[in-house]
Amino acid sequence: MIKAVISGTGLYTPPAIIENDELVEAFNQYVEMFNNEHAEQIARGEVAALQPSSSAFIEKASGIKRRHVIDRDGILDPNRMAPYIPERSNDEPSVQCEMSVVACKEALAQAGKTVKDVDAVIVACSNMQRPYPAIAIEVQEALGIEGFAYDMNVACSSATFGLQAAVNSVENGAARSVLVVSPEICSGHLNFRDRDSHFIFGDACTAILVEREEDTQAGQGFEILGTRLTTRFSNNIRNNFGFLNRADEAGIGKPDKLFIQQGRKVFKEVSPLVAETIQGHLESLSLSPDDLTRMWLHQANLNMNQLIARKVLGRDANLEEAPVILDEYANTSSAGSIIAFHKHKDDLKAGELGVICSFGAGYSIGSVVVRHR
Ligand code: CO8
């Protein structure tokens, strides 16, 4: 039977950074402008005054200190509060393609492979900048890969669901190796005027190369012992942007065309589901939580990750057992758990086990158990 391994990973980090204090300053300028502009309606009780944001709240509630973004200036302009990413001509590479190519090249270099060794590209992320042609096919073309490519979206769980699709293709012989790429431009669909969520997301792109074990060197990379996917419908994280918006002009420009969530409900409902999924997955592989050296968890909220790790292990996890990258990157949706894996995998010894686990909108949860070879 063909076995699949992760032989390389790559990461593109946009150079621009926004610190919490800078984001809060811009938000609070917007609040002041709004409240001044609506002073009379606010005094008459017709409009609610907006409340300021605070860096102390952000760090305490989420663990986020800063985020990387494609564009700082547009986000920090209180008159705009959206990234400035000019539309490109059809003859130029798209932004998501450009990010993907950088991350893929690093994954290939890490695996010691070239594009000639790759048969497929899956672009798996929460928002594609266009519906078609698939970003994945553009990436395939930009890299010069023969074979096939497609896009898929399972919000924050896109990368782990993409990993399962890659494993299936490798194990059933459809491809010798597959690149799973997650170019997340979360700043493009975040409402920077919403105090509850303006601090949550950042931008980044990850890539993972999944290959047949026989095509890799002994001791290279991580054997994939199993994947488990779980979904349960919920409206608590939603984005209603879509092609039907133009069919109902009244809806255009409403806040729900960007990211919205009931953060507290998500926290409460998703944390136990994630812990159960990991425990059940380990059990199905005749493993126990004590066998895990590392948990590369989705990076949405530090308190949530600490709770999930505690539920799985039955005790607090330290930073080595459950590494954190969201202080630097914020929530990068599906890229988050893969950034944690990319940055914190090389010190594992042969035979040591870990779990990559994503969770988010859908709800969707993806668990991937791996063993260092
Ligand atoms: N500054 C100051 N105070 C604030 C702020 C702020 N910015 N925001 C809220 N507050 C206040 C509230 O008004 C509230 O005040 P009061 O107690 O007087 O009512 C108080 O702070 C507490 O507010 P919350 O209950 O909202 O705060 P929490 O402690 O719950 O923290 C979090 C909020 C951080 C959002 C937390 O609930 C959380 O992280 N939950 C988990 C969310 C999660 O994991 N979501 C996953 C979403 S990601 C995903 O699925 C991918 C989607 C696709 C990507 C989209 C890209 C854009």
Tab-separated table of C-alpha atoms and ligand atoms in Angstrom:
chain	number	residue	atom	x	y	z
A	1	MET	CA	0.000	0.000	0.000
A	2	ILE	CA	1.239	3.518	-0.852
A	3	LYS	CA	1.923	5.643	2.230
A	4	ALA	CA	1.803	9.461	2.237
A	5	VAL	CA	4.348	11.680	3.986
A	6	ILE	CA	4.749	15.401	4.492
A	7	SER	CA	8.216	15.989	3.077
A	8	GLY	CA	8.363	19.794	3.110
A	9	THR	CA	6.599	22.957	4.229
A	10	GLY	CA	6.886	26.605	3.216
A	11	LEU	CA	5.685	29.958	4.500
A	12	TYR	CA	5.205	33.387	2.991
A	13	THR	CA	4.965	36.151	5.588
A	14	PRO	CA	4.024	39.622	4.287
A	15	PRO	CA	6.689	42.082	5.487
A	16	ALA	CA	4.209	44.732	6.721
A	17	ILE	CA	3.295	44.504	10.424
A	18	ILE	CA	0.549	46.213	12.424
A	19	GLU	CA	1.019	46.337	16.212
A	20	ASN	CA	-2.065	46.270	18.452
A	21	ASP	CA	-1.449	49.882	19.538
A	22	GLU	CA	-1.403	51.113	15.932
A	23	LEU	CA	-4.593	49.248	15.047
A	24	VAL	CA	-6.355	50.535	18.148
A	25	GLU	CA	-5.228	54.110	17.495
A	26	ALA	CA	-6.713	54.014	13.970
A	27	PHE	CA	-9.915	52.393	15.231
A	28	ASN	CA	-10.331	54.931	18.008
A	29	GLN	CA	-9.814	57.811	15.549
A	30	TYR	CA	-12.624	56.317	13.469
A	31	VAL	CA	-14.822	56.049	16.587
A	32	GLU	CA	-14.193	59.707	17.417
A	33	MET	CA	-15.002	60.777	13.850
A	34	PHE	CA	-18.199	58.679	13.821
A	35	ASN	CA	-19.383	59.904	17.215
A	36	ASN	CA	-18.711	63.560	16.265
A	37	GLU	CA	-20.531	63.152	12.965
A	38	HIS	CA	-23.545	61.539	14.665
A	39	ALA	CA	-23.469	63.630	17.843
A	40	GLU	CA	-27.069	64.876	17.477
A	41	GLN	CA	-28.560	61.443	16.723
A	42	ILE	CA	-26.537	59.965	19.594
A	43	ALA	CA	-27.873	62.709	21.938
A	44	ARG	CA	-31.465	61.903	20.790
A	45	GLY	CA	-30.860	58.188	21.383
A	46	GLU	CA	-31.345	57.358	17.676
A	47	VAL	CA	-27.811	56.097	17.122
A	48	ALA	CA	-25.619	54.236	19.613
A	49	ALA	CA	-22.255	55.867	20.294
A	50	LEU	CA	-19.334	53.650	19.279
A	51	GLN	CA	-17.011	52.460	22.059
A	52	PRO	CA	-13.212	52.612	21.794
A	53	SER	CA	-11.043	49.525	21.426
A	54	SER	CA	-8.080	48.710	23.666
A	55	SER	CA	-4.758	46.892	23.220
A	56	ALA	CA	-4.961	45.508	26.759
A	57	PHE	CA	-8.321	43.880	25.949
A	58	ILE	CA	-7.032	42.444	22.692
A	59	GLU	CA	-3.985	40.814	24.232
A	60	LYS	CA	-5.867	39.474	27.247
A	61	ALA	CA	-8.878	38.165	25.284
A	62	SER	CA	-6.925	36.658	22.370
A	63	GLY	CA	-3.152	36.544	22.957
A	64	ILE	CA	-2.620	38.561	19.757
A	65	LYS	CA	0.161	41.198	19.838
A	66	ARG	CA	0.568	42.063	16.151
A	67	ARG	CA	-0.272	40.772	12.683
A	68	HIS	CA	1.379	40.684	9.252
A	69	VAL	CA	-0.700	42.195	6.463
A	70	ILE	CA	-0.443	42.710	2.712
A	71	ASP	CA	-1.103	46.431	3.151
A	72	ARG	CA	-0.854	48.550	6.319
A	73	ASP	CA	-1.725	52.003	5.063
A	74	GLY	CA	-5.294	51.384	3.922
A	75	ILE	CA	-6.142	49.516	7.131
A	76	LEU	CA	-4.688	52.246	9.354
A	77	ASP	CA	-6.401	55.088	7.469
A	78	PRO	CA	-9.489	55.882	9.603
A	79	ASN	CA	-11.277	57.144	6.481
A	80	ARG	CA	-10.752	53.813	4.692
A	81	MET	CA	-10.087	50.954	7.130
A	82	ALA	CA	-9.518	48.348	4.434
A	83	PRO	CA	-6.286	47.208	2.791
A	84	TYR	CA	-5.323	48.889	-0.435
A	85	ILE	CA	-4.609	46.089	-2.911
A	86	PRO	CA	-5.100	47.483	-6.421
A	87	GLU	CA	-6.763	45.222	-8.976
A	88	ARG	CA	-4.282	43.745	-11.460
A	89	SER	CA	-4.684	43.057	-15.147
A	90	ASN	CA	-5.467	39.496	-16.214
A	91	ASP	CA	-1.951	39.222	-17.608
A	92	GLU	CA	-0.325	39.761	-14.209
A	93	PRO	CA	-0.096	37.095	-11.487
A	94	SER	CA	-2.820	37.456	-8.847
A	95	VAL	CA	-1.773	38.353	-5.279
A	96	GLN	CA	-2.799	34.917	-4.001
A	97	CYS	CA	-0.788	33.254	-6.779
A	98	GLU	CA	2.282	35.328	-5.918
A	99	MET	CA	2.108	34.412	-2.227
A	100	SER	CA	1.546	30.752	-3.103
A	101	VAL	CA	4.568	30.541	-5.389
A	102	VAL	CA	6.916	31.776	-2.625
A	103	ALA	CA	5.537	29.297	-0.065
A	104	CYS	CA	5.559	26.386	-2.570
A	105	LYS	CA	9.186	27.028	-3.556
A	106	GLU	CA	10.243	26.825	0.089
A	107	ALA	CA	8.282	23.579	0.584
A	108	LEU	CA	9.916	22.061	-2.515
A	109	ALA	CA	13.392	23.172	-1.442
A	110	GLN	CA	12.858	21.698	2.026
A	111	ALA	CA	11.799	18.400	0.461
A	112	GLY	CA	14.706	18.494	-2.018
A	113	LYS	CA	12.286	18.264	-4.947
A	114	THR	CA	11.544	20.256	-8.096
A	115	VAL	CA	8.264	21.067	-9.834
A	116	LYS	CA	8.882	18.045	-12.094
A	117	ASP	CA	8.219	15.812	-9.064
A	118	VAL	CA	4.788	17.370	-8.414
A	119	ASP	CA	1.543	16.211	-10.057
A	120	ALA	CA	-1.094	18.372	-8.377
A	121	VAL	CA	-1.780	21.647	-6.584
A	122	ILE	CA	-4.636	22.232	-4.160
A	123	VAL	CA	-5.253	25.821	-3.080
A	124	ALA	CA	-7.179	25.451	0.157
A	125	CYS	CA	-8.141	28.650	2.011
A	126	SER	CA	-11.081	30.640	3.365
A	127	ASN	CA	-11.467	33.178	0.607
A	128	MET	CA	-10.420	33.084	-3.020
A	129	GLN	CA	-9.950	36.479	-4.644
A	130	ARG	CA	-12.061	35.278	-7.591
A	131	PRO	CA	-14.273	32.272	-8.296
A	132	TYR	CA	-12.507	31.199	-11.507
A	133	PRO	CA	-10.222	30.316	-13.147
A	134	ALA	CA	-9.067	28.452	-10.025
A	135	ILE	CA	-6.176	30.129	-8.192
A	136	ALA	CA	-4.656	26.627	-7.968
A	137	ILE	CA	-4.492	26.336	-11.751
A	138	GLU	CA	-2.789	29.729	-11.921
A	139	VAL	CA	-0.255	28.561	-9.315
A	140	GLN	CA	0.248	25.311	-11.262
A	141	GLU	CA	0.982	27.375	-14.396
A	142	ALA	CA	3.244	29.841	-12.562
A	143	LEU	CA	5.328	26.990	-11.141
A	144	GLY	CA	5.293	24.964	-14.370
A	145	ILE	CA	3.659	21.839	-12.940
A	146	GLU	CA	2.139	19.168	-15.225
A	147	GLY	CA	-1.007	17.540	-13.884
A	148	PHE	CA	-4.084	18.964	-12.194
A	149	ALA	CA	-5.090	21.641	-9.703
A	150	TYR	CA	-8.195	22.820	-7.911
A	151	ASP	CA	-9.400	25.216	-5.219
A	152	MET	CA	-11.280	24.273	-2.082
A	153	ASN	CA	-12.663	26.171	0.886
A	154	VAL	CA	-13.496	24.891	4.354
A	155	ALA	CA	-12.685	28.203	6.126
A	156	CYS	CA	-10.107	27.736	8.917
A	157	SER	CA	-9.994	23.999	8.259
A	158	SER	CA	-9.149	24.346	4.572
A	159	ALA	CA	-5.511	23.222	4.955
A	160	THR	CA	-6.243	20.071	6.966
A	161	PHE	CA	-9.141	19.135	4.668
A	162	GLY	CA	-6.765	19.840	1.760
A	163	LEU	CA	-4.194	17.552	3.394
A	164	GLN	CA	-6.719	14.712	3.456
A	165	ALA	CA	-7.500	15.316	-0.237
A	166	ALA	CA	-3.749	15.240	-0.975
A	167	VAL	CA	-3.264	12.032	1.014
A	168	ASN	CA	-6.170	10.438	-0.901
A	169	SER	CA	-4.656	11.423	-4.263
A	170	VAL	CA	-1.223	10.087	-3.295
A	171	GLU	CA	-2.538	6.868	-1.763
A	172	ASN	CA	-4.908	6.049	-4.627
A	173	GLY	CA	-2.209	6.718	-7.213
A	174	ALA	CA	-3.823	9.798	-8.813
A	175	ALA	CA	-0.677	11.831	-8.050
A	176	ARG	CA	2.891	11.095	-6.950
A	177	SER	CA	2.912	14.255	-4.905
A	178	VAL	CA	0.595	17.176	-4.146
A	179	LEU	CA	1.208	20.753	-2.979
A	180	VAL	CA	-1.441	22.025	-0.543
A	181	VAL	CA	-1.303	25.830	-0.447
A	182	SER	CA	-3.191	28.260	1.804
A	183	PRO	CA	-2.844	31.904	0.686
A	184	GLU	CA	-4.894	33.634	3.373
A	185	ILE	CA	-5.614	37.353	2.846
A	186	CYS	CA	-7.848	37.637	5.905
A	187	SER	CA	-7.472	41.439	5.986
A	188	GLY	CA	-9.488	41.554	2.743
A	189	HIS	CA	-12.643	40.278	4.421
A	190	LEU	CA	-12.257	41.650	7.930
A	191	ASN	CA	-14.441	44.566	9.051
A	192	PHE	CA	-11.850	46.897	10.592
A	193	ARG	CA	-14.733	49.108	11.822
A	194	ASP	CA	-16.101	46.318	14.063
A	195	ARG	CA	-14.699	46.608	17.587
A	196	ASP	CA	-15.469	42.963	18.413
A	197	SER	CA	-13.374	41.546	15.583
A	198	HIS	CA	-11.121	44.265	14.096
A	199	PHE	CA	-8.031	42.774	15.770
A	200	ILE	CA	-8.548	39.103	15.010
A	201	PHE	CA	-6.919	38.358	11.648
A	202	GLY	CA	-3.664	38.635	9.724
A	203	ASP	CA	-2.339	37.534	6.327
A	204	ALA	CA	0.084	34.707	5.423
A	205	CYS	CA	0.474	31.780	3.054
A	206	THR	CA	1.598	28.227	3.824
A	207	ALA	CA	2.464	25.305	1.571
A	208	ILE	CA	2.828	21.599	2.326
A	209	LEU	CA	4.289	18.963	0.026
A	210	VAL	CA	2.666	15.521	0.390
A	211	GLU	CA	4.585	12.718	-1.316
A	212	ARG	CA	4.709	8.921	-1.599
A	213	GLU	CA	6.951	7.501	1.103
A	214	GLU	CA	8.917	5.567	-1.536
A	215	ASP	CA	9.915	8.848	-3.244
A	216	THR	CA	11.463	10.297	-0.082
A	217	GLN	CA	14.625	9.520	1.839
A	218	ALA	CA	14.546	7.428	5.016
A	219	GLY	CA	14.098	9.694	8.024
A	220	GLN	CA	12.792	12.592	5.945
A	221	GLY	CA	9.643	14.431	6.952
A	222	PHE	CA	6.525	13.186	8.692
A	223	GLU	CA	4.517	10.052	8.053
A	224	ILE	CA	0.770	10.795	8.022
A	225	LEU	CA	-0.783	8.195	10.314
A	226	GLY	CA	-4.341	9.356	9.739
A	227	THR	CA	-6.712	12.243	9.093
A	228	ARG	CA	-10.120	12.828	10.665
A	229	LEU	CA	-12.548	15.496	9.477
A	230	THR	CA	-15.667	16.656	11.324
A	231	THR	CA	-18.260	19.261	10.341
A	232	ARG	CA	-21.368	20.562	12.103
A	233	PHE	CA	-23.452	23.410	10.669
A	234	SER	CA	-23.405	26.680	12.596
A	235	ASN	CA	-24.259	30.301	11.791
A	236	ASN	CA	-21.944	31.565	14.530
A	237	ILE	CA	-19.101	32.325	12.088
A	238	ARG	CA	-20.341	33.598	8.755
A	239	ASN	CA	-19.448	35.633	5.687
A	240	ASN	CA	-22.330	36.347	3.302
A	241	PHE	CA	-20.235	37.811	0.515
A	242	GLY	CA	-21.069	36.146	-2.778
A	243	PHE	CA	-22.189	36.384	-6.353
A	244	LEU	CA	-25.856	36.729	-5.402
A	245	ASN	CA	-25.195	40.017	-3.539
A	246	ARG	CA	-25.749	41.947	-6.787
A	247	ALA	CA	-29.153	40.273	-7.158
A	248	ASP	CA	-30.313	42.073	-4.007
A	249	GLU	CA	-28.900	45.588	-4.129
A	250	ALA	CA	-30.269	46.337	-0.652
A	251	GLY	CA	-27.688	43.932	0.795
A	252	ILE	CA	-24.614	45.428	-0.827
A	253	GLY	CA	-22.265	47.016	1.694
A	254	LYS	CA	-23.884	45.440	4.770
A	255	PRO	CA	-21.468	44.365	7.524
A	256	ASP	CA	-22.407	40.687	7.091
A	257	LYS	CA	-20.731	40.706	3.671
A	258	LEU	CA	-17.507	40.588	5.696
A	259	PHE	CA	-16.510	38.259	8.556
A	260	ILE	CA	-18.985	38.145	11.455
A	261	GLN	CA	-19.070	35.868	14.466
A	262	GLN	CA	-20.484	35.190	17.908
A	263	GLY	CA	-17.022	34.809	19.449
A	264	ARG	CA	-18.138	33.638	22.900
A	265	LYS	CA	-20.457	30.970	21.450
A	266	VAL	CA	-17.741	29.784	19.087
A	267	PHE	CA	-15.302	29.490	21.975
A	268	LYS	CA	-17.767	27.499	24.109
A	269	GLU	CA	-19.115	25.220	21.386
A	270	VAL	CA	-15.964	24.510	19.383
A	271	SER	CA	-13.435	23.863	22.197
A	272	PRO	CA	-15.069	20.628	23.462
A	273	LEU	CA	-15.719	19.422	19.899
A	274	VAL	CA	-12.036	19.852	19.031
A	275	ALA	CA	-10.839	18.017	22.141
A	276	GLU	CA	-13.285	15.143	21.452
A	277	THR	CA	-12.191	14.957	17.809
A	278	ILE	CA	-8.489	14.715	18.716
A	279	GLN	CA	-9.132	12.163	21.474
A	280	GLY	CA	-11.386	10.044	19.234
A	281	HIS	CA	-8.906	10.239	16.393
A	282	LEU	CA	-5.997	9.126	18.587
A	283	GLU	CA	-8.088	6.271	19.991
A	284	SER	CA	-8.958	5.068	16.471
A	285	LEU	CA	-5.195	4.858	15.801
A	286	SER	CA	-4.643	2.945	19.081
A	287	LEU	CA	-2.808	5.978	20.471
A	288	SER	CA	-3.319	7.997	23.628
A	289	PRO	CA	-2.790	11.719	24.319
A	290	ASP	CA	0.304	10.742	26.330
A	291	ASP	CA	1.869	9.560	23.062
A	292	LEU	CA	1.810	13.117	21.656
A	293	THR	CA	4.963	15.204	21.728
A	294	ARG	CA	3.321	18.199	20.071
A	295	MET	CA	-0.058	19.720	19.157
A	296	TRP	CA	0.023	22.205	16.292
A	297	LEU	CA	-3.365	23.775	16.943
A	298	HIS	CA	-5.320	26.283	14.876
A	299	GLN	CA	-4.301	29.746	16.008
A	300	ALA	CA	-7.452	31.763	16.752
A	301	ASN	CA	-7.296	32.415	20.465
A	302	LEU	CA	-4.636	31.642	23.057
A	303	ASN	CA	-7.110	30.906	25.872
A	304	MET	CA	-9.017	28.538	23.572
A	305	ASN	CA	-5.842	26.639	22.650
A	306	GLN	CA	-4.821	26.320	26.288
A	307	LEU	CA	-8.290	24.971	27.141
A	308	ILE	CA	-8.274	22.463	24.256
A	309	ALA	CA	-4.762	21.244	25.125
A	310	ARG	CA	-5.827	20.853	28.784
A	311	LYS	CA	-8.924	18.878	27.777
A	312	VAL	CA	-6.880	16.562	25.538
A	313	LEU	CA	-3.906	16.017	27.874
A	314	GLY	CA	-5.747	16.233	31.215
A	315	ARG	CA	-3.220	18.871	32.351
A	316	ASP	CA	-1.823	22.209	31.194
A	317	ALA	CA	0.347	22.073	28.085
A	318	ASN	CA	3.561	24.070	27.908
A	319	LEU	CA	4.595	26.133	24.889
A	320	GLU	CA	6.778	23.317	23.590
A	321	GLU	CA	3.816	20.926	23.585
A	322	ALA	CA	1.353	23.431	22.078
A	323	PRO	CA	3.342	26.157	20.314
A	324	VAL	CA	1.848	29.607	19.782
A	325	ILE	CA	2.334	31.781	16.707
A	326	LEU	CA	-0.799	33.908	16.935
A	327	ASP	CA	0.953	36.503	19.071
A	328	GLU	CA	2.985	37.387	15.932
A	329	TYR	CA	0.553	36.439	13.154
A	330	ALA	CA	-2.932	36.784	14.747
A	331	ASN	CA	-5.500	34.372	13.260
A	332	THR	CA	-4.429	33.520	9.708
A	333	SER	CA	-7.359	31.133	9.267
A	334	SER	CA	-6.289	27.846	7.645
A	335	ALA	CA	-2.619	28.863	7.543
A	336	GLY	CA	-2.390	29.096	11.366
A	337	SER	CA	-1.882	25.462	12.402
A	338	ILE	CA	0.447	24.969	9.421
A	339	ILE	CA	2.577	27.998	10.395
A	340	ALA	CA	2.862	26.448	13.882
A	341	PHE	CA	3.875	23.122	12.263
A	342	HIS	CA	6.327	24.804	9.860
A	343	LYS	CA	8.084	26.715	12.630
A	344	HIS	CA	7.986	24.070	15.368
A	345	LYS	CA	8.534	20.658	13.812
A	346	ASP	CA	12.257	20.304	13.187
A	347	ASP	CA	13.257	19.536	16.771
A	348	LEU	CA	11.049	16.415	16.960
A	349	LYS	CA	13.030	13.168	17.127
A	350	ALA	CA	12.453	10.125	14.913
A	351	GLY	CA	9.312	8.302	16.027
A	352	GLU	CA	7.834	11.239	17.934
A	353	LEU	CA	4.165	11.981	17.310
A	354	GLY	CA	2.126	15.118	16.889
A	355	VAL	CA	-1.282	16.293	15.778
A	356	ILE	CA	-2.070	19.180	13.428
A	357	CYS	CA	-5.585	20.352	14.263
A	358	SER	CA	-7.657	23.109	12.691
A	359	PHE	CA	-11.099	24.389	13.699
A	360	GLY	CA	-13.363	27.182	12.576
A	361	ALA	CA	-16.325	28.228	10.471
A	362	GLY	CA	-18.727	25.544	9.347
A	363	TYR	CA	-18.120	24.434	12.074
A	364	SER	CA	-15.251	22.427	10.644
A	365	ILE	CA	-12.524	20.482	12.442
A	366	GLY	CA	-9.594	18.667	10.843
A	367	SER	CA	-7.162	16.437	12.737
A	368	VAL	CA	-3.983	15.068	11.137
A	369	VAL	CA	-1.800	12.734	13.217
A	370	VAL	CA	1.830	12.606	12.072
A	371	ARG	CA	4.993	10.762	13.134
A	372	HIS	CA	8.498	12.065	12.571
A	373	ARG	CA	10.331	9.526	10.412
B	1	CO8	N1	-11.700	46.539	22.963
B	1	CO8	C1	-12.192	46.679	24.198
B	1	CO8	N2	-13.251	45.986	24.652
B	1	CO8	C2	-13.867	45.145	23.800
B	1	CO8	C3	-13.400	44.958	22.487
B	1	CO8	C4	-12.276	45.688	22.066
B	1	CO8	N3	-11.766	45.565	20.841
B	1	CO8	N4	-14.186	44.032	21.870
B	1	CO8	C5	-15.098	43.682	22.753
B	1	CO8	N5	-14.919	44.336	23.939
B	1	CO8	C6	-15.713	44.241	25.162
B	1	CO8	C7	-17.120	43.753	24.857
B	1	CO8	O1	-17.955	44.821	24.541
B	1	CO8	C8	-17.496	43.100	26.167
B	1	CO8	O2	-17.908	44.088	27.074
B	1	CO8	P1	-19.066	43.767	28.172
B	1	CO8	O3	-18.482	42.682	29.029
B	1	CO8	O4	-19.242	45.077	28.851
B	1	CO8	O5	-20.234	43.286	27.370
B	1	CO8	C9	-16.175	42.537	26.705
B	1	CO8	O6	-15.146	43.249	26.011
B	1	CO8	C10	-16.025	41.055	26.431
B	1	CO8	O7	-16.316	40.795	25.039
B	1	CO8	P2	-16.397	39.350	24.436
B	1	CO8	O8	-17.298	38.506	25.260
B	1	CO8	O9	-16.690	39.439	22.976
B	1	CO8	O10	-14.868	38.910	24.616
B	1	CO8	P3	-14.240	37.478	24.668
B	1	CO8	O11	-13.529	37.315	25.923
B	1	CO8	O12	-15.189	36.397	24.248
B	1	CO8	O13	-13.127	37.577	23.484
B	1	CO8	C11	-12.847	36.819	21.233
B	1	CO8	C12	-13.521	37.819	22.157
B	1	CO8	C13	-11.349	37.092	21.267
B	1	CO8	C14	-13.371	37.008	19.817
B	1	CO8	C15	-13.095	35.382	21.705
B	1	CO8	O14	-14.469	35.182	21.957
B	1	CO8	C16	-12.658	34.333	20.699
B	1	CO8	O15	-11.530	34.306	20.233
B	1	CO8	N6	-13.526	33.376	20.407
B	1	CO8	C17	-13.204	32.291	19.497
B	1	CO8	C18	-13.453	32.759	18.141
B	1	CO8	C19	-12.914	31.825	17.093
B	1	CO8	O16	-12.117	30.967	17.292
B	1	CO8	N7	-13.370	32.077	15.905
B	1	CO8	C20	-12.901	31.386	14.803
B	1	CO8	C21	-13.058	32.314	13.700
B	1	CO8	S1	-11.933	32.067	12.499
B	1	CO8	C22	-12.633	31.099	11.250
B	1	CO8	O17	-13.434	30.273	11.407
B	1	CO8	C23	-12.153	31.409	9.896
B	1	CO8	C24	-13.157	32.236	9.216
B	1	CO8	C25	-12.620	32.625	7.894
B	1	CO8	C26	-11.577	33.705	7.993
B	1	CO8	C27	-12.192	35.061	7.968
B	1	CO8	C28	-11.134	36.116	7.782
B	1	CO8	C29	-11.662	37.535	7.965
